[in-house]
Amino acid sequence: MEINEVKENKKQYLPLLLLADEQEDMIDRYLDRGTMYVLIEDGVKCECVVTDEGGGILEIKSLATEPAHQGKGYGKAMINYIAELYCDRYSILQVGTGDSPLTVPFYEKCGFVRSHSIKNFFMGNYDHPIFECGVQLVDMVYLQKKL
């Protein structure tokens, strides 16, 4: 398994990016200013985009694993890699996500704790309702992990 930074043609991974953020114009808001990584093991299995949010905070804007390879530790391996890579430059790793029974427990298992939320984020920023596990996403939930 290896993790590489993607410096050019980040949109070649659009199908994977859309798994984490299903509206392309929302991806466009952070993709160019973010640093992208891909995890490779017999092909690309996982991607991650992180951004500097200032004040010592690094934010995961996108983390997605190919559906056929979910639950095999690739997402956790990517988070561990990012935490190790940036621990000397940032004090907090944060992620904003929908209050979903899939994503929140995953991040909590990776050592993140709930920090704050933005009311109606998904209602005001997406052109269609977003559902995960049959639950409509409304508020953006932020979780943080000390580095």
Tab-separated table of N, CA, C and O in Angstrom, residues 25-141:
chain	number	residue	atom	x	y	z
A	25	ASP	N	-20.065	21.145	-8.046
A	25	ASP	CA	-19.694	22.538	-7.776
A	25	ASP	C	-19.251	22.745	-6.327
A	25	ASP	O	-18.483	23.665	-6.028
A	26	MET	N	-19.682	21.889	-5.408
A	26	MET	CA	-19.200	21.957	-4.026
A	26	MET	C	-17.748	21.459	-3.966
A	26	MET	O	-16.922	22.023	-3.247
A	27	ILE	N	-17.421	20.429	-4.733
A	27	ILE	CA	-16.043	19.936	-4.818
A	27	ILE	C	-15.138	21.021	-5.383
A	27	ILE	O	-14.020	21.231	-4.902
A	28	ASP	N	-15.644	21.734	-6.389
A	28	ASP	CA	-14.860	22.797	-7.023
A	28	ASP	C	-14.486	23.907	-6.041
A	28	ASP	O	-13.493	24.606	-6.248
A	29	ARG	N	-15.227	24.053	-4.960
A	29	ARG	CA	-14.941	25.107	-3.977
A	29	ARG	C	-13.640	24.859	-3.219
A	29	ARG	O	-13.051	25.788	-2.689
A	30	TYR	N	-13.225	23.597	-3.116
A	30	TYR	CA	-12.022	23.302	-2.330
A	30	TYR	C	-10.943	22.531	-3.082
A	30	TYR	O	-9.800	22.460	-2.627
A	31	LEU	N	-11.257	21.954	-4.209
A	31	LEU	CA	-10.311	21.044	-4.856
A	31	LEU	C	-8.998	21.732	-5.231
A	31	LEU	O	-7.918	21.203	-4.961
A	32	ASP	N	-9.061	22.904	-5.839
A	32	ASP	CA	-7.833	23.576	-6.266
A	32	ASP	C	-6.993	24.082	-5.099
A	32	ASP	O	-5.774	24.087	-5.167
A	33	ARG	N	-7.641	24.494	-4.014
A	33	ARG	CA	-6.865	25.000	-2.871
A	33	ARG	C	-6.456	23.889	-1.910
A	33	ARG	O	-5.663	24.108	-1.001
A	34	GLY	N	-6.967	22.696	-2.137
A	34	GLY	CA	-6.655	21.576	-1.267
A	34	GLY	C	-5.482	20.742	-1.770
A	34	GLY	O	-5.082	20.836	-2.922
A	35	THR	N	-4.961	19.933	-0.865
A	35	THR	CA	-3.925	18.966	-1.211
A	35	THR	C	-4.602	17.603	-1.256
A	35	THR	O	-5.297	17.217	-0.326
A	36	MET	N	-4.405	16.900	-2.375
A	36	MET	CA	-5.093	15.632	-2.596
A	36	MET	C	-4.108	14.471	-2.501
A	36	MET	O	-2.968	14.557	-2.951
A	37	TYR	N	-4.595	13.383	-1.898
A	37	TYR	CA	-3.818	12.152	-1.773
A	37	TYR	C	-4.662	10.983	-2.249
A	37	TYR	O	-5.881	10.986	-2.077
A	38	VAL	N	-3.995	9.992	-2.825
A	38	VAL	CA	-4.668	8.744	-3.184
A	38	VAL	C	-3.910	7.577	-2.566
A	38	VAL	O	-2.678	7.591	-2.495
A	39	LEU	N	-4.665	6.612	-2.093
A	39	LEU	CA	-4.107	5.384	-1.541
A	39	LEU	C	-4.193	4.329	-2.635
A	39	LEU	O	-5.268	4.104	-3.193
A	40	ILE	N	-3.039	3.731	-2.928
A	40	ILE	CA	-2.956	2.762	-4.009
A	40	ILE	C	-2.542	1.404	-3.463
A	40	ILE	O	-1.560	1.296	-2.716
A	41	GLU	N	-3.317	0.408	-3.803
A	41	GLU	CA	-2.992	-0.987	-3.521
A	41	GLU	C	-3.694	-1.797	-4.598
A	41	GLU	O	-4.907	-1.987	-4.531
A	42	ASP	N	-2.957	-2.204	-5.599
A	42	ASP	CA	-3.575	-2.832	-6.777
A	42	ASP	C	-4.650	-1.913	-7.340
A	42	ASP	O	-5.800	-2.309	-7.519
A	43	GLY	N	-4.305	-0.666	-7.574
A	43	GLY	CA	-5.227	0.352	-8.066
A	43	GLY	C	-5.602	1.314	-6.945
A	43	GLY	O	-5.317	1.068	-5.778
A	44	VAL	N	-6.236	2.407	-7.323
A	44	VAL	CA	-6.640	3.421	-6.346
A	44	VAL	C	-7.824	2.900	-5.536
A	44	VAL	O	-8.834	2.479	-6.091
A	45	LYS	N	-7.670	2.924	-4.231
A	45	LYS	CA	-8.725	2.439	-3.337
A	45	LYS	C	-9.399	3.570	-2.568
A	45	LYS	O	-10.558	3.456	-2.186
A	46	CYS	N	-8.659	4.688	-2.333
A	46	CYS	CA	-9.162	5.732	-1.441
A	46	CYS	C	-8.553	7.069	-1.848
A	46	CYS	O	-7.431	7.104	-2.367
A	47	GLU	N	-9.290	8.158	-1.633
A	47	GLU	CA	-8.769	9.502	-1.868
A	47	GLU	C	-9.085	10.374	-0.668
A	47	GLU	O	-10.015	10.097	0.089
A	48	CYS	N	-8.279	11.442	-0.520
A	48	CYS	CA	-8.495	12.407	0.548
A	48	CYS	C	-8.027	13.779	0.073
A	48	CYS	O	-6.985	13.886	-0.572
A	49	VAL	N	-8.807	14.816	0.380
A	49	VAL	CA	-8.418	16.198	0.102
A	49	VAL	C	-8.444	16.941	1.427
A	49	VAL	O	-9.437	16.866	2.161
A	50	VAL	N	-7.337	17.625	1.732
A	50	VAL	CA	-7.236	18.404	2.967
A	50	VAL	C	-6.943	19.862	2.638
A	50	VAL	O	-6.294	20.159	1.632
A	51	THR	N	-7.429	20.767	3.506
A	51	THR	CA	-7.206	22.198	3.322
A	51	THR	C	-6.747	22.825	4.630
A	51	THR	O	-7.123	22.382	5.710
A	52	ASP	N	-5.966	23.883	4.487
A	52	ASP	CA	-5.521	24.681	5.630
A	52	ASP	C	-6.630	25.679	5.935
A	52	ASP	O	-6.940	26.537	5.117
A	53	GLU	N	-7.223	25.562	7.116
A	53	GLU	CA	-8.320	26.451	7.500
A	53	GLU	C	-7.855	27.574	8.424
A	53	GLU	O	-8.661	28.345	8.925
A	54	GLY	N	-6.543	27.673	8.642
A	54	GLY	CA	-5.992	28.715	9.493
A	54	GLY	C	-6.077	28.333	10.961
A	54	GLY	O	-6.800	27.412	11.346
A	55	GLY	N	-5.334	29.038	11.788
A	55	GLY	CA	-5.370	28.800	13.223
A	55	GLY	C	-4.914	27.424	13.644
A	55	GLY	O	-5.352	26.922	14.679
A	56	GLY	N	-4.055	26.794	12.843
A	56	GLY	CA	-3.558	25.460	13.190
A	56	GLY	C	-4.517	24.332	12.872
A	56	GLY	O	-4.327	23.208	13.331
A	57	ILE	N	-5.557	24.624	12.066
A	57	ILE	CA	-6.566	23.612	11.739
A	57	ILE	C	-6.392	23.134	10.297
A	57	ILE	O	-6.376	23.925	9.360
A	58	LEU	N	-6.272	21.818	10.152
A	58	LEU	CA	-6.260	21.157	8.857
A	58	LEU	C	-7.599	20.445	8.722
A	58	LEU	O	-8.022	19.736	9.637
A	59	GLU	N	-8.275	20.650	7.598
A	59	GLU	CA	-9.605	20.056	7.434
A	59	GLU	C	-9.639	19.027	6.321
A	59	GLU	O	-9.147	19.277	5.217
A	60	ILE	N	-10.227	17.882	6.620
A	60	ILE	CA	-10.525	16.881	5.603
A	60	ILE	C	-11.782	17.355	4.888
A	60	ILE	O	-12.851	17.440	5.486
A	61	LYS	N	-11.650	17.681	3.613
A	61	LYS	CA	-12.796	18.127	2.822
A	61	LYS	C	-13.456	16.962	2.086
A	61	LYS	O	-14.625	17.018	1.757
A	62	SER	N	-12.668	15.951	1.813
A	62	SER	CA	-13.174	14.801	1.075
A	62	SER	C	-12.367	13.578	1.479
A	62	SER	O	-11.137	13.627	1.488
A	63	LEU	N	-13.055	12.532	1.828
A	63	LEU	CA	-12.426	11.230	2.097
A	63	LEU	C	-13.387	10.179	1.559
A	63	LEU	O	-14.542	10.134	1.983
A	64	ALA	N	-12.921	9.399	0.611
A	64	ALA	CA	-13.801	8.380	0.024
A	64	ALA	C	-13.009	7.140	-0.345
A	64	ALA	O	-11.879	7.235	-0.821
A	65	THR	N	-13.630	6.003	-0.131
A	65	THR	CA	-13.062	4.707	-0.494
A	65	THR	C	-13.988	4.060	-1.511
A	65	THR	O	-15.218	4.138	-1.382
A	66	GLU	N	-13.381	3.440	-2.515
A	66	GLU	CA	-14.179	2.718	-3.516
A	66	GLU	C	-15.165	1.789	-2.800
A	66	GLU	O	-14.770	1.079	-1.863
A	67	PRO	N	-16.433	1.782	-3.202
A	67	PRO	CA	-17.448	0.984	-2.497
A	67	PRO	C	-17.076	-0.484	-2.289
A	67	PRO	O	-17.312	-1.033	-1.212
A	68	ALA	N	-16.469	-1.114	-3.276
A	68	ALA	CA	-16.115	-2.532	-3.143
A	68	ALA	C	-15.016	-2.771	-2.113
A	68	ALA	O	-14.786	-3.904	-1.697
A	69	HIS	N	-14.354	-1.700	-1.679
A	69	HIS	CA	-13.224	-1.839	-0.754
A	69	HIS	C	-13.463	-1.141	0.581
A	69	HIS	O	-12.542	-1.026	1.390
A	70	GLN	N	-14.690	-0.699	0.812
A	70	GLN	CA	-15.012	-0.059	2.086
A	70	GLN	C	-15.003	-1.092	3.205
A	70	GLN	O	-15.272	-2.270	2.981
A	71	GLY	N	-14.661	-0.636	4.403
A	71	GLY	CA	-14.633	-1.523	5.561
A	71	GLY	C	-13.362	-2.354	5.673
A	71	GLY	O	-13.272	-3.251	6.509
A	72	LYS	N	-12.372	-2.053	4.840
A	72	LYS	CA	-11.123	-2.818	4.851
A	72	LYS	C	-9.960	-2.032	5.447
A	72	LYS	O	-8.812	-2.461	5.361
A	73	GLY	N	-10.245	-0.864	6.019
A	73	GLY	CA	-9.208	-0.092	6.693
A	73	GLY	C	-8.516	0.964	5.856
A	73	GLY	O	-7.610	1.640	6.346
A	74	TYR	N	-8.935	1.140	4.602
A	74	TYR	CA	-8.273	2.127	3.752
A	74	TYR	C	-8.520	3.565	4.230
A	74	TYR	O	-7.603	4.381	4.246
A	75	GLY	N	-9.745	3.868	4.616
A	75	GLY	CA	-10.056	5.210	5.114
A	75	GLY	C	-9.289	5.523	6.387
A	75	GLY	O	-8.721	6.613	6.535
A	76	LYS	N	-9.254	4.575	7.291
A	76	LYS	CA	-8.514	4.773	8.539
A	76	LYS	C	-7.024	4.920	8.262
A	76	LYS	O	-6.346	5.747	8.870
A	77	ALA	N	-6.493	4.139	7.336
A	77	ALA	CA	-5.075	4.248	6.969
A	77	ALA	C	-4.779	5.638	6.403
A	77	ALA	O	-3.735	6.228	6.704
A	78	MET	N	-5.701	6.161	5.614
A	78	MET	CA	-5.510	7.499	5.042
A	78	MET	C	-5.511	8.555	6.149
A	78	MET	O	-4.658	9.444	6.168
A	79	ILE	N	-6.441	8.464	7.082
A	79	ILE	CA	-6.495	9.419	8.194
A	79	ILE	C	-5.203	9.344	9.019
A	79	ILE	O	-4.628	10.376	9.377
A	80	ASN	N	-4.735	8.149	9.309
A	80	ASN	CA	-3.499	7.992	10.068
A	80	ASN	C	-2.313	8.598	9.324
A	80	ASN	O	-1.453	9.246	9.926
A	81	TYR	N	-2.275	8.422	8.013
A	81	TYR	CA	-1.208	8.990	7.194
A	81	TYR	C	-1.240	10.519	7.254
A	81	TYR	O	-0.210	11.165	7.468
A	82	ILE	N	-2.428	11.090	7.075
A	82	ILE	CA	-2.586	12.553	7.100
A	82	ILE	C	-2.182	13.094	8.476
A	82	ILE	O	-1.458	14.086	8.578
A	83	ALA	N	-2.643	12.447	9.541
A	83	ALA	CA	-2.318	12.893	10.900
A	83	ALA	C	-0.811	12.870	11.134
A	83	ALA	O	-0.248	13.828	11.686
A	84	GLU	N	-0.157	11.823	10.701
A	84	GLU	CA	1.295	11.709	10.868
A	84	GLU	C	2.032	12.745	10.020
A	84	GLU	O	2.977	13.387	10.482
A	85	LEU	N	1.597	12.921	8.795
A	85	LEU	CA	2.254	13.838	7.862
A	85	LEU	C	2.190	15.291	8.334
A	85	LEU	O	3.141	16.048	8.165
A	86	TYR	N	1.072	15.666	8.932
A	86	TYR	CA	0.848	17.069	9.267
A	86	TYR	C	0.966	17.403	10.758
A	86	TYR	O	0.769	18.550	11.148
A	87	CYS	N	1.298	16.436	11.593
A	87	CYS	CA	1.275	16.666	13.047
A	87	CYS	C	2.246	17.740	13.517
A	87	CYS	O	2.002	18.377	14.548
A	88	ASP	N	3.305	18.001	12.764
A	88	ASP	CA	4.252	19.033	13.178
A	88	ASP	C	3.871	20.428	12.678
A	88	ASP	O	4.479	21.413	13.079
A	89	ARG	N	2.841	20.519	11.821
A	89	ARG	CA	2.435	21.816	11.265
A	89	ARG	C	1.050	22.275	11.713
A	89	ARG	O	0.699	23.434	11.560
A	90	TYR	N	0.243	21.343	12.215
A	90	TYR	CA	-1.126	21.650	12.629
A	90	TYR	C	-1.390	21.046	13.997
A	90	TYR	O	-0.788	20.039	14.360
A	91	SER	N	-2.323	21.648	14.724
A	91	SER	CA	-2.660	21.098	16.046
A	91	SER	C	-3.983	20.338	16.028
A	91	SER	O	-4.224	19.506	16.893
A	92	ILE	N	-4.822	20.619	15.040
A	92	ILE	CA	-6.143	19.983	14.963
A	92	ILE	C	-6.411	19.503	13.544
A	92	ILE	O	-6.179	20.226	12.573
A	93	LEU	N	-6.930	18.284	13.444
A	93	LEU	CA	-7.459	17.749	12.194
A	93	LEU	C	-8.963	17.716	12.369
A	93	LEU	O	-9.463	17.158	13.347
A	94	GLN	N	-9.691	18.364	11.457
A	94	GLN	CA	-11.146	18.373	11.579
A	94	GLN	C	-11.787	17.909	10.284
A	94	GLN	O	-11.176	17.924	9.226
A	95	VAL	N	-13.045	17.510	10.431
A	95	VAL	CA	-13.838	17.091	9.281
A	95	VAL	C	-15.263	17.556	9.503
A	95	VAL	O	-15.776	17.521	10.619
A	96	GLY	N	-15.884	18.024	8.431
A	96	GLY	CA	-17.300	18.374	8.457
A	96	GLY	C	-18.056	17.340	7.651
A	96	GLY	O	-17.662	17.000	6.537
A	97	THR	N	-19.129	16.821	8.217
A	97	THR	CA	-19.877	15.758	7.549
A	97	THR	C	-21.344	15.838	7.937
A	97	THR	O	-21.711	16.545	8.874
A	98	GLY	N	-22.158	15.120	7.232
A	98	GLY	CA	-23.563	15.023	7.612
A	98	GLY	C	-23.708	14.168	8.854
A	98	GLY	O	-22.860	13.324	9.144
A	99	ASP	N	-24.771	14.397	9.592
A	99	ASP	CA	-25.020	13.628	10.815
A	99	ASP	C	-25.604	12.282	10.413
A	99	ASP	O	-26.794	12.031	10.531
A	100	SER	N	-24.715	11.422	9.941
A	100	SER	CA	-25.114	10.142	9.358
A	100	SER	C	-24.683	8.978	10.242
A	100	SER	O	-23.613	9.015	10.842
A	101	PRO	N	-25.496	7.923	10.275
A	101	PRO	CA	-25.120	6.741	11.061
A	101	PRO	C	-23.938	5.974	10.471
A	101	PRO	O	-23.449	5.028	11.092
A	102	LEU	N	-23.475	6.357	9.297
A	102	LEU	CA	-22.288	5.726	8.713
A	102	LEU	C	-21.025	6.528	8.994
A	102	LEU	O	-20.033	5.982	9.455
A	103	THR	N	-21.072	7.816	8.703
A	103	THR	CA	-19.838	8.606	8.736
A	103	THR	C	-19.427	9.044	10.137
A	103	THR	O	-18.254	8.965	10.483
A	104	VAL	N	-20.349	9.507	10.958
A	104	VAL	CA	-19.979	9.987	12.289
A	104	VAL	C	-19.324	8.877	13.115
A	104	VAL	O	-18.245	9.080	13.676
A	105	PRO	N	-19.920	7.674	13.198
A	105	PRO	CA	-19.250	6.607	13.965
A	105	PRO	C	-17.872	6.236	13.401
A	105	PRO	O	-16.962	5.912	14.160
A	106	PHE	N	-17.709	6.302	12.091
A	106	PHE	CA	-16.404	6.013	11.488
A	106	PHE	C	-15.357	6.993	12.017
A	106	PHE	O	-14.279	6.590	12.464
A	107	TYR	N	-15.674	8.287	11.958
A	107	TYR	CA	-14.708	9.282	12.433
A	107	TYR	C	-14.475	9.159	13.937
A	107	TYR	O	-13.356	9.331	14.409
A	108	GLU	N	-15.512	8.850	14.687
A	108	GLU	CA	-15.344	8.664	16.131
A	108	GLU	C	-14.407	7.488	16.426
A	108	GLU	O	-13.562	7.566	17.322
A	109	LYS	N	-14.511	6.417	15.650
A	109	LYS	CA	-13.604	5.272	15.821
A	109	LYS	C	-12.163	5.645	15.477
A	109	LYS	O	-11.229	5.005	15.958
A	110	CYS	N	-12.009	6.678	14.654
A	110	CYS	CA	-10.670	7.150	14.272
A	110	CYS	C	-10.140	8.204	15.247
A	110	CYS	O	-9.103	8.819	14.986
A	111	GLY	N	-10.854	8.433	16.356
A	111	GLY	CA	-10.362	9.340	17.385
A	111	GLY	C	-10.891	10.757	17.333
A	111	GLY	O	-10.445	11.613	18.099
A	112	PHE	N	-11.854	11.029	16.463
A	112	PHE	CA	-12.451	12.363	16.370
A	112	PHE	C	-13.566	12.497	17.406
A	112	PHE	O	-14.227	11.510	17.743
A	113	VAL	N	-13.778	13.717	17.880
A	113	VAL	CA	-14.903	14.017	18.776
A	113	VAL	C	-15.700	15.178	18.191
A	113	VAL	O	-15.157	16.049	17.505
A	114	ARG	N	-16.990	15.175	18.484
A	114	ARG	CA	-17.863	16.250	17.982
A	114	ARG	C	-17.405	17.593	18.525
A	114	ARG	O	-17.099	17.716	19.704
A	115	SER	N	-17.393	18.581	17.643
A	115	SER	CA	-16.952	19.918	18.015
A	115	SER	C	-18.101	20.922	17.954
A	115	SER	O	-18.444	21.552	18.934
A	116	HIS	N	-18.685	21.070	16.770
A	116	HIS	CA	-19.768	22.035	16.566
A	116	HIS	C	-20.532	21.643	15.306
A	116	HIS	O	-20.164	20.685	14.629
A	117	SER	N	-21.586	22.382	15.009
A	117	SER	CA	-22.358	22.096	13.795
A	117	SER	C	-22.805	23.397	13.145
A	117	SER	O	-22.825	24.449	13.777
A	118	ILE	N	-23.145	23.284	11.873
A	118	ILE	CA	-23.709	24.406	11.121
A	118	ILE	C	-25.116	23.998	10.716
A	118	ILE	O	-25.303	23.061	9.930
A	119	LYS	N	-26.094	24.692	11.276
A	119	LYS	CA	-27.504	24.378	11.023
A	119	LYS	C	-27.850	24.549	9.543
A	119	LYS	O	-27.426	25.506	8.899
A	120	ASN	N	-28.602	23.608	9.031
A	120	ASN	CA	-29.158	23.643	7.676
A	120	ASN	C	-28.117	23.765	6.563
A	120	ASN	O	-28.432	24.206	5.466
A	121	PHE	N	-26.886	23.364	6.825
A	121	PHE	CA	-25.828	23.479	5.820
A	121	PHE	C	-26.207	22.770	4.520
A	121	PHE	O	-26.048	23.315	3.435
A	122	PHE	N	-26.684	21.543	4.625
A	122	PHE	CA	-26.989	20.774	3.415
A	122	PHE	C	-28.230	21.300	2.709
A	122	PHE	O	-28.342	21.180	1.496
A	123	MET	N	-29.130	21.898	3.460
A	123	MET	CA	-30.345	22.462	2.868
A	123	MET	C	-30.023	23.723	2.067
A	123	MET	O	-30.628	23.981	1.038
A	124	GLY	N	-29.054	24.507	2.540
A	124	GLY	CA	-28.758	25.792	1.912
A	124	GLY	C	-27.664	25.768	0.871
A	124	GLY	O	-27.521	26.738	0.117
A	125	ASN	N	-26.879	24.697	0.801
A	125	ASN	CA	-25.731	24.680	-0.097
A	125	ASN	C	-25.819	23.661	-1.228
A	125	ASN	O	-24.967	23.654	-2.109
A	126	TYR	N	-26.813	22.800	-1.189
A	126	TYR	CA	-26.956	21.783	-2.230
A	126	TYR	C	-28.266	21.985	-2.970
A	126	TYR	O	-29.251	22.434	-2.393
A	127	ASP	N	-28.256	21.651	-4.250
A	127	ASP	CA	-29.442	21.890	-5.075
A	127	ASP	C	-30.467	20.764	-5.008
A	127	ASP	O	-31.465	20.791	-5.706
A	128	HIS	N	-30.207	19.777	-4.150
A	128	HIS	CA	-31.137	18.659	-3.989
A	128	HIS	C	-30.957	18.062	-2.589
A	128	HIS	O	-29.892	18.230	-1.985
A	129	PRO	N	-31.966	17.391	-2.078
A	129	PRO	CA	-31.820	16.735	-0.774
A	129	PRO	C	-30.788	15.606	-0.857
A	129	PRO	O	-30.706	14.895	-1.854
A	130	ILE	N	-30.001	15.468	0.196
A	130	ILE	CA	-28.985	14.420	0.248
A	130	ILE	C	-29.366	13.445	1.353
A	130	ILE	O	-29.640	13.853	2.484
A	131	PHE	N	-29.373	12.159	1.004
A	131	PHE	CA	-29.730	11.109	1.952
A	131	PHE	C	-28.562	10.153	2.112
A	131	PHE	O	-27.864	9.840	1.144
A	132	GLU	N	-28.353	9.700	3.337
A	132	GLU	CA	-27.364	8.669	3.607
A	132	GLU	C	-27.999	7.687	4.587
A	132	GLU	O	-28.496	8.086	5.635
A	133	CYS	N	-28.017	6.430	4.216
A	133	CYS	CA	-28.669	5.386	5.031
A	133	CYS	C	-30.132	5.734	5.311
A	133	CYS	O	-30.629	5.485	6.415
A	134	GLY	N	-30.804	6.330	4.356
A	134	GLY	CA	-32.208	6.681	4.524
A	134	GLY	C	-32.455	7.915	5.369
A	134	GLY	O	-33.597	8.275	5.611
A	135	VAL	N	-31.384	8.585	5.815
A	135	VAL	CA	-31.510	9.783	6.645
A	135	VAL	C	-31.153	11.003	5.807
A	135	VAL	O	-30.087	11.035	5.178
A	136	GLN	N	-32.047	12.005	5.791
A	136	GLN	CA	-31.733	13.232	5.065
A	136	GLN	C	-30.722	14.050	5.866
A	136	GLN	O	-30.904	14.293	7.062
A	137	LEU	N	-29.659	14.454	5.189
A	137	LEU	CA	-28.641	15.273	5.834
A	137	LEU	C	-29.116	16.722	5.854
A	137	LEU	O	-29.505	17.262	4.829
A	138	VAL	N	-29.082	17.336	7.020
A	138	VAL	CA	-29.537	18.711	7.192
A	138	VAL	C	-28.392	19.585	7.703
A	138	VAL	O	-27.964	20.525	7.054
A	139	ASP	N	-27.887	19.262	8.885
A	139	ASP	CA	-26.829	20.052	9.514
A	139	ASP	C	-25.463	19.457	9.199
A	139	ASP	O	-25.315	18.242	9.078
A	140	MET	N	-24.449	20.337	9.091
A	140	MET	CA	-23.065	19.892	8.973
A	140	MET	C	-22.533	19.707	10.391
A	140	MET	O	-22.621	20.620	11.217
A	141	VAL	N	-22.011	18.534	10.682
A	141	VAL	CA	-21.439	18.221	11.987
A	141	VAL	C	-19.921	18.247	11.844
A	141	VAL	O	-19.373	17.599	10.946
